[in-house]
Coordinates of C-alpha atoms in Angstrom, one line a residue:
M25 CA -91.7 176.6 -95.1
K26 CA -91.9 173.4 -93.7
K27 CA -88.4 172.2 -93.7
I28 CA -87.7 175.2 -92.9
L29 CA -89.4 175.3 -90.0
F30 CA -88.2 171.8 -88.7
I31 CA -84.6 173.3 -89.0
L32 CA -85.1 176.1 -86.7
L33 CA -87.5 173.5 -84.5
T34 CA -84.0 171.2 -84.1
L35 CA -81.7 173.7 -83.4
L36 CA -83.7 175.2 -80.8
L37 CA -84.3 172.0 -79.0
I38 CA -80.6 171.4 -79.4
I39 CA -79.8 174.8 -77.8
T40 CA -82.0 174.2 -75.0
F41 CA -80.5 170.3 -74.3
T42 CA -77.2 171.5 -74.2
S43 CA -77.4 174.6 -72.4
C44 CA -80.4 173.8 -69.7
D45 CA -78.1 172.0 -66.4
A46 CA -75.4 175.2 -67.4
E47 CA -78.0 177.8 -66.0
N48 CA -78.8 175.6 -62.9
P49 CA -76.5 176.2 -60.2
T50 CA -75.5 172.4 -58.2
A51 CA -76.2 172.6 -54.5
D52 CA -72.1 172.6 -53.6
G53 CA -72.7 176.6 -54.0
T54 CA -70.5 175.8 -57.9
D55 CA -72.1 175.5 -61.6
D56 CA -72.1 172.5 -63.5
A57 CA -69.5 173.1 -65.0
F58 CA -68.1 171.2 -62.1
Q59 CA -70.1 168.1 -62.9
E60 CA -68.5 165.5 -65.4
T61 CA -70.5 165.7 -68.4
V62 CA -71.8 162.4 -69.5
G63 CA -73.5 162.5 -73.2
G64 CA -71.8 165.7 -74.4
N65 CA -71.9 166.6 -77.8
E66 CA -69.4 164.7 -79.1
T67 CA -69.9 163.8 -83.3
A68 CA -69.8 160.9 -84.6
D69 CA -67.6 159.2 -87.3
T70 CA -70.1 159.7 -90.4
G71 CA -68.9 156.8 -92.7
A72 CA -72.6 155.3 -92.4
T73 CA -75.2 155.5 -90.0
K74 CA -77.5 154.0 -87.4
D75 CA -81.0 153.0 -88.5
P76 CA -82.5 154.0 -85.0
A77 CA -86.0 152.2 -85.5
E78 CA -84.0 149.2 -86.2
T79 CA -81.9 148.0 -83.1
G80 CA -78.4 146.8 -84.5
A81 CA -79.2 147.4 -87.8
T82 CA -76.3 150.0 -89.9
V83 CA -77.0 152.4 -92.8
E84 CA -74.9 153.0 -95.3
E85 CA -74.8 156.6 -95.9
I86 CA -76.9 157.8 -98.9
P87 CA -75.3 161.1 -100.8
A88 CA -77.2 163.9 -101.0
F89 CA -79.4 164.3 -104.1
D90 CA -77.5 167.9 -105.8
Y91 CA -80.8 169.4 -106.4
L92 CA -78.6 172.6 -108.3
A93 CA -76.7 170.3 -110.7
N94 CA -79.6 167.7 -111.9
D95 CA -82.3 169.2 -113.7
L96 CA -85.3 169.5 -112.0
T97 CA -88.5 169.4 -114.6
P98 CA -88.5 165.9 -115.2
Y99 CA -89.7 165.8 -111.9
I100 CA -92.2 168.9 -111.0
T101 CA -93.4 172.0 -113.0
L102 CA -93.6 174.9 -111.3
G103 CA -97.4 176.8 -111.0
Q104 CA -98.2 180.4 -110.7
Y105 CA -95.1 182.4 -108.9
E106 CA -95.8 185.8 -109.9
G107 CA -98.8 188.5 -109.0
L108 CA -100.0 186.0 -106.2
T109 CA -102.7 187.8 -103.9
V110 CA -102.6 187.6 -100.2
T111 CA -104.6 189.0 -97.8
V112 CA -103.4 190.2 -94.4
K113 CA -105.0 191.4 -91.6
I114 CA -103.2 194.2 -90.1
E115 CA -103.8 194.5 -85.9
T116 CA -102.8 197.1 -83.2
V117 CA -102.7 196.7 -79.2
T118 CA -105.9 197.5 -77.5
D119 CA -105.4 199.9 -74.4
E120 CA -105.9 196.4 -72.7
E121 CA -104.0 194.4 -74.0
Y122 CA -101.0 197.5 -73.8
A123 CA -101.9 197.8 -69.6
A124 CA -101.4 194.1 -69.6
Y125 CA -97.8 194.2 -70.9
L126 CA -96.4 197.0 -69.2
E127 CA -97.6 194.8 -66.3
E128 CA -95.8 192.0 -67.4
L129 CA -93.2 194.3 -68.0
L130 CA -92.5 195.8 -64.8
N131 CA -93.4 192.7 -62.9
E132 CA -90.1 191.2 -64.8
Y133 CA -87.7 193.9 -62.7
A134 CA -89.6 193.1 -59.9
Y135 CA -87.0 193.2 -56.9
T136 CA -87.0 191.8 -52.7
P137 CA -85.5 195.4 -50.6
F138 CA -82.4 195.0 -48.6
I139 CA -82.9 195.7 -45.1
S140 CA -80.9 199.0 -44.3
D141 CA -80.0 197.6 -40.5
D142 CA -76.6 197.1 -40.4
R143 CA -76.5 193.8 -38.8
E144 CA -74.7 190.3 -38.8
S145 CA -76.3 187.2 -40.8
V146 CA -78.8 185.3 -38.6
T147 CA -80.2 181.7 -39.5
G148 CA -83.2 181.8 -41.8
D149 CA -81.3 185.2 -44.0
Y150 CA -81.7 185.4 -48.1
L151 CA -78.4 187.2 -48.7
N152 CA -77.3 188.6 -52.0
V153 CA -73.6 187.1 -52.0
N154 CA -69.8 187.0 -53.8
Y155 CA -67.7 183.8 -53.6
E156 CA -65.3 181.9 -55.4
G157 CA -63.8 178.8 -53.8
Y158 CA -60.2 178.2 -54.0
I159 CA -57.0 175.2 -53.3
N160 CA -54.1 176.2 -52.4
D161 CA -54.6 179.5 -53.2
E162 CA -55.1 178.8 -56.4
P163 CA -59.3 179.5 -58.5
V164 CA -60.8 176.4 -58.9
N165 CA -62.7 176.5 -62.2
S166 CA -65.7 177.7 -62.3
T167 CA -66.8 177.9 -58.7
A168 CA -67.0 182.0 -58.7
A169 CA -70.5 183.6 -58.2
T170 CA -71.8 186.6 -58.2
G171 CA -75.3 188.5 -57.1
D172 CA -76.1 184.5 -56.0
V173 CA -79.4 184.4 -53.7
I174 CA -79.0 181.9 -51.0
A175 CA -81.3 180.8 -48.1
I176 CA -79.2 180.2 -44.5
V177 CA -81.8 176.8 -43.6
E178 CA -82.1 173.6 -43.7
D179 CA -81.3 172.0 -46.6
S180 CA -80.6 174.4 -48.1
G181 CA -80.3 172.3 -51.4
Y182 CA -75.6 173.6 -51.4
I183 CA -73.3 171.0 -49.5
P184 CA -73.1 170.7 -45.7
G185 CA -71.3 174.1 -43.6
F186 CA -71.7 176.6 -46.8
V187 CA -74.0 178.0 -46.1
E188 CA -73.2 177.9 -42.5
G189 CA -70.3 179.7 -43.5
F190 CA -72.0 183.0 -44.0
L191 CA -73.5 183.4 -40.0
G192 CA -72.4 186.0 -38.3
H193 CA -70.9 188.4 -41.0
K194 CA -72.2 191.5 -42.2
V195 CA -72.6 193.7 -45.3
G196 CA -69.5 194.5 -47.3
E197 CA -67.0 192.4 -45.3
D198 CA -64.8 190.5 -46.6
F199 CA -64.5 186.9 -45.2
S200 CA -63.1 183.1 -46.3
F201 CA -64.4 179.8 -44.4
D202 CA -63.2 176.0 -45.3
V203 CA -65.7 173.8 -46.6
T204 CA -65.3 169.8 -47.5
F205 CA -66.8 167.7 -49.8
P206 CA -68.0 165.1 -49.3
E207 CA -66.6 161.6 -50.2
D208 CA -69.7 160.5 -52.4
Y209 CA -69.2 164.1 -54.2
G210 CA -70.3 163.5 -58.2
N211 CA -67.0 165.2 -58.9
S212 CA -64.3 162.5 -58.1
D213 CA -62.0 166.2 -58.4
L214 CA -63.3 167.8 -55.5
A215 CA -64.8 164.6 -54.1
G216 CA -63.3 164.8 -50.1
V217 CA -61.0 167.9 -50.8
T218 CA -61.4 170.8 -48.3
V219 CA -61.8 174.4 -50.5
T220 CA -62.0 177.7 -48.8
F221 CA -64.3 179.9 -50.3
K222 CA -63.7 184.2 -49.9
C223 CA -66.7 185.5 -49.9
K224 CA -68.5 189.4 -49.9
I225 CA -72.0 189.5 -48.6
N226 CA -73.8 191.7 -50.6
G227 CA -77.2 192.8 -49.0
I228 CA -79.2 190.6 -46.5
Y229 CA -83.3 190.6 -47.6
D230 CA -86.6 191.3 -45.3
G231 CA -88.2 188.4 -46.9
T232 CA -90.9 190.4 -47.9
E233 CA -92.4 189.6 -51.2
A234 CA -91.1 190.9 -54.3
I235 CA -92.1 193.5 -55.4
A236 CA -92.3 195.7 -58.9
P237 CA -91.1 198.9 -59.6
T238 CA -93.5 201.8 -61.0
L239 CA -93.8 203.2 -64.4
E240 CA -92.2 206.1 -62.9
E241 CA -89.3 204.4 -61.4
F242 CA -88.7 201.4 -64.1
V243 CA -88.3 204.8 -66.6
A244 CA -85.6 206.3 -64.3
D245 CA -83.9 203.6 -63.4
Y246 CA -83.7 200.8 -66.9
T247 CA -83.8 203.2 -69.1
D248 CA -82.4 206.1 -71.3
F249 CA -86.2 208.0 -72.0
E250 CA -86.1 211.3 -70.3
T251 CA -90.2 211.5 -69.0
V252 CA -92.8 207.9 -68.8
E253 CA -94.2 209.6 -72.0
D254 CA -91.4 209.1 -74.3
F255 CA -90.5 205.4 -73.1
E256 CA -94.6 204.4 -73.8
E257 CA -94.6 206.1 -76.5
Y258 CA -92.0 204.0 -78.4
Y259 CA -93.2 200.4 -75.9
R260 CA -96.5 201.2 -77.4
S261 CA -95.2 201.3 -81.6
S262 CA -92.4 198.5 -80.8
L263 CA -95.4 196.6 -80.1
N264 CA -98.0 197.9 -83.0
S265 CA -94.8 196.8 -85.0
Q266 CA -94.2 193.4 -83.5
L267 CA -98.1 192.5 -84.5
Y268 CA -97.1 194.0 -87.9
N269 CA -93.8 191.6 -88.7
E270 CA -96.1 188.5 -87.5
A271 CA -99.1 189.6 -90.1
M272 CA -96.1 189.7 -92.3
S273 CA -95.1 186.6 -91.7
S274 CA -98.1 185.3 -92.7
V275 CA -98.2 186.9 -96.1
Y276 CA -94.9 185.3 -96.5
E277 CA -96.2 181.9 -95.5
N278 CA -99.3 182.1 -97.3
I279 CA -97.6 183.1 -100.2
W280 CA -95.6 180.1 -100.4
A281 CA -98.1 177.5 -99.8
Q282 CA -100.0 179.0 -102.8
I283 CA -96.3 177.8 -104.0
I284 CA -96.3 174.6 -103.2
E285 CA -100.5 174.0 -104.0
G286 CA -99.4 175.1 -107.6
T287 CA -96.8 172.9 -107.8
T288 CA -97.0 169.5 -109.5
C289 CA -94.6 166.9 -108.8
H290 CA -94.2 164.1 -111.6
S291 CA -92.1 161.7 -109.0
L292 CA -89.1 162.1 -106.6
P293 CA -85.8 161.0 -106.1
E294 CA -86.4 157.8 -104.2
D295 CA -82.7 158.1 -102.4
E296 CA -83.3 162.0 -101.4
V297 CA -86.7 160.6 -99.7
E298 CA -84.8 158.0 -98.0
R299 CA -81.3 160.4 -96.8
I300 CA -84.3 162.6 -95.4
Y301 CA -86.2 160.0 -93.2
Q302 CA -83.2 158.6 -91.9
M303 CA -82.3 161.8 -90.4
H304 CA -85.7 162.8 -89.1
V305 CA -85.7 159.2 -87.7
E306 CA -81.9 159.7 -86.0
S307 CA -82.7 163.0 -84.6
Y308 CA -86.4 161.8 -83.2
T309 CA -84.6 158.7 -81.5
M310 CA -82.0 161.5 -79.8
Y311 CA -84.7 163.5 -78.3
A312 CA -86.0 159.9 -77.9
E313 CA -83.0 159.3 -75.5
M314 CA -82.6 163.3 -74.2
Y315 CA -86.8 163.4 -73.2
G316 CA -86.4 159.1 -71.3
V317 CA -88.6 158.0 -73.8
D318 CA -88.4 155.2 -77.3
Y319 CA -88.4 156.2 -79.8
E320 CA -92.1 155.1 -81.5
T321 CA -93.3 157.1 -78.2
F322 CA -91.5 159.8 -78.8
L323 CA -92.7 159.6 -82.6
T324 CA -96.2 159.1 -81.7
Q325 CA -96.9 161.0 -78.3
Y326 CA -94.6 164.3 -79.0
V327 CA -94.1 164.4 -82.5
G328 CA -97.6 162.5 -83.5
L329 CA -96.6 161.1 -86.9
D330 CA -96.7 156.8 -87.6
D331 CA -93.9 155.7 -89.4
A332 CA -96.0 156.5 -92.4
G333 CA -96.6 159.9 -91.8
L334 CA -92.9 160.5 -91.1
R335 CA -91.8 158.9 -94.1
A336 CA -94.6 161.2 -96.1
M337 CA -93.1 164.1 -93.8
S338 CA -89.8 163.3 -95.6
E339 CA -91.6 163.4 -99.3
S340 CA -93.2 166.7 -99.2
Y341 CA -89.4 167.8 -97.7
V342 CA -88.2 166.7 -100.9
Q343 CA -90.9 167.7 -103.1
E344 CA -91.0 171.6 -101.1
D345 CA -86.8 171.1 -101.6
M346 CA -87.1 170.9 -106.0
T347 CA -89.8 173.5 -106.2
L348 CA -87.2 176.4 -104.1
Y349 CA -84.1 174.8 -106.0
Q350 CA -86.1 174.9 -109.4
L351 CA -87.1 178.8 -107.7
V352 CA -83.8 179.6 -107.7
K353 CA -82.9 178.0 -111.0
E354 CA -86.0 180.4 -112.3
L355 CA -85.1 183.3 -110.7
G356 CA -81.1 183.8 -110.8
V357 CA -80.8 183.4 -107.2
E358 CA -77.1 183.6 -105.6
I359 CA -75.6 183.9 -102.1
T360 CA -72.3 185.1 -102.1
D361 CA -70.1 184.0 -99.3
E362 CA -70.6 187.5 -98.2
E363 CA -73.7 187.4 -97.9
F364 CA -73.4 183.5 -96.3
N365 CA -71.4 184.6 -94.0
A366 CA -73.7 187.1 -92.6
G367 CA -76.7 184.9 -92.6
C368 CA -75.0 182.6 -90.1
E369 CA -73.9 185.6 -88.3
F370 CA -77.5 186.8 -88.0
Y371 CA -78.8 182.9 -87.3
A372 CA -76.6 181.9 -84.6
E373 CA -77.3 185.7 -82.7
Q374 CA -81.1 185.4 -83.5
Y375 CA -80.4 182.2 -81.1
G376 CA -78.1 183.0 -78.8
V377 CA -74.8 180.3 -80.3
T378 CA -71.7 181.6 -82.6
V379 CA -71.5 181.0 -85.4
E380 CA -68.9 178.2 -85.1
E381 CA -72.6 176.7 -82.6
L382 CA -74.4 177.0 -85.4
L383 CA -72.1 175.3 -88.6
S384 CA -71.4 172.2 -86.2
Y385 CA -75.5 171.8 -86.2
Y386 CA -75.9 172.4 -89.2
D387 CA -73.7 171.6 -92.3
K388 CA -73.3 175.2 -95.0
E389 CA -76.1 173.4 -97.3
T390 CA -79.3 173.7 -94.6
I391 CA -78.1 176.8 -94.5
W392 CA -77.9 177.9 -97.5
L393 CA -81.2 176.5 -97.9
S394 CA -82.1 178.9 -95.5
L395 CA -80.8 182.1 -97.3
A396 CA -82.3 181.0 -100.6
Y397 CA -85.7 180.4 -99.1
E398 CA -85.6 184.3 -97.7
E399 CA -84.5 185.6 -100.6
V400 CA -87.4 183.5 -103.2
I401 CA -89.9 184.4 -100.4
T402 CA -88.3 188.4 -101.5
I403 CA -88.9 188.3 -104.8
V404 CA -91.6 186.6 -105.3
S405 CA -93.7 188.7 -102.6
E406 CA -92.6 192.3 -104.3
S407 CA -95.2 191.1 -107.4
A408 CA -97.8 190.1 -104.8
E409 CA -100.4 191.7 -104.4
I410 CA -101.3 192.6 -100.6
I411 CA -104.2 193.5 -99.3
E412 CA -104.5 195.1 -96.0
E413 CA -107.5 194.7 -94.0

């Protein structure tokens, strides 16, 4: 379903842009929470919306069309949705594909061995370290790191004096040193301030390239399986299950495509089309700013549409919504509060956000629509003839 795919794509883009900075340490040995946030996730007043396609133009918010309360039969007529036929090809992992998947898995656990010599750290070493910053014996927020890897080299990327503070210390030794942040440091709370870092070296790397564990080492160190054979049976089965689920997902997409193709559209509620169009314009304008391009460039180069195409896409979304809501009515689909809450938890887990974050990104109606689609497509698929190849 195109609209559901747009919803999930939008969520992934939001998550990507709001979380990518938090995963990369800054040059001072602290994380990005130290940096001042510019242009954060602040929710604007929704009393009126700006049309980003027209600089300075303001458009009054358009009320959403109530699909459940309105009679949809003047707009659409459903075609056949029971007893549809779908052919699906079920594939399994070949020996060559399995070997490639296994190699990729082991490479994800590649590691560089620590040296065994009991010596002090020297210039050029790569260290696995723990550290935390303090001012007047009070910990500084977000300056702690565990298992961080640093290199004692010039142009290390950290503020002057930070990596040098680890010189001459042994593995397991607890020590501390002071570092004064530059006067022009980006965070004004730390600019020119002296911070005491309490540290420990967990290990010194020997500089060799990372090596992947053998399958036997991987099973013993990273799994609960008793034997390599048990793990391989499980892993190959999981890969085949993934292929099967992908095939069945295509079945649902095929069923929905047949339903849409069989639906006759007589007219569209124009205000709802305009509302969906404006929603897309606002979303793509936000992404254009994130990519550092203008709206028209983002629309053509990243989305592959012009303005007419965007409006046509908005019309297709409204038609799909009407089709889905009409099916909800005819099939008697209901989403209870318990089912809605469980659905929110499932979506949040799938995309690595909290339920509160999910609900801040999307209103309840949007999430309800996704759950209703899943219920409708499940019911319709039960009467379909699925031919497996």
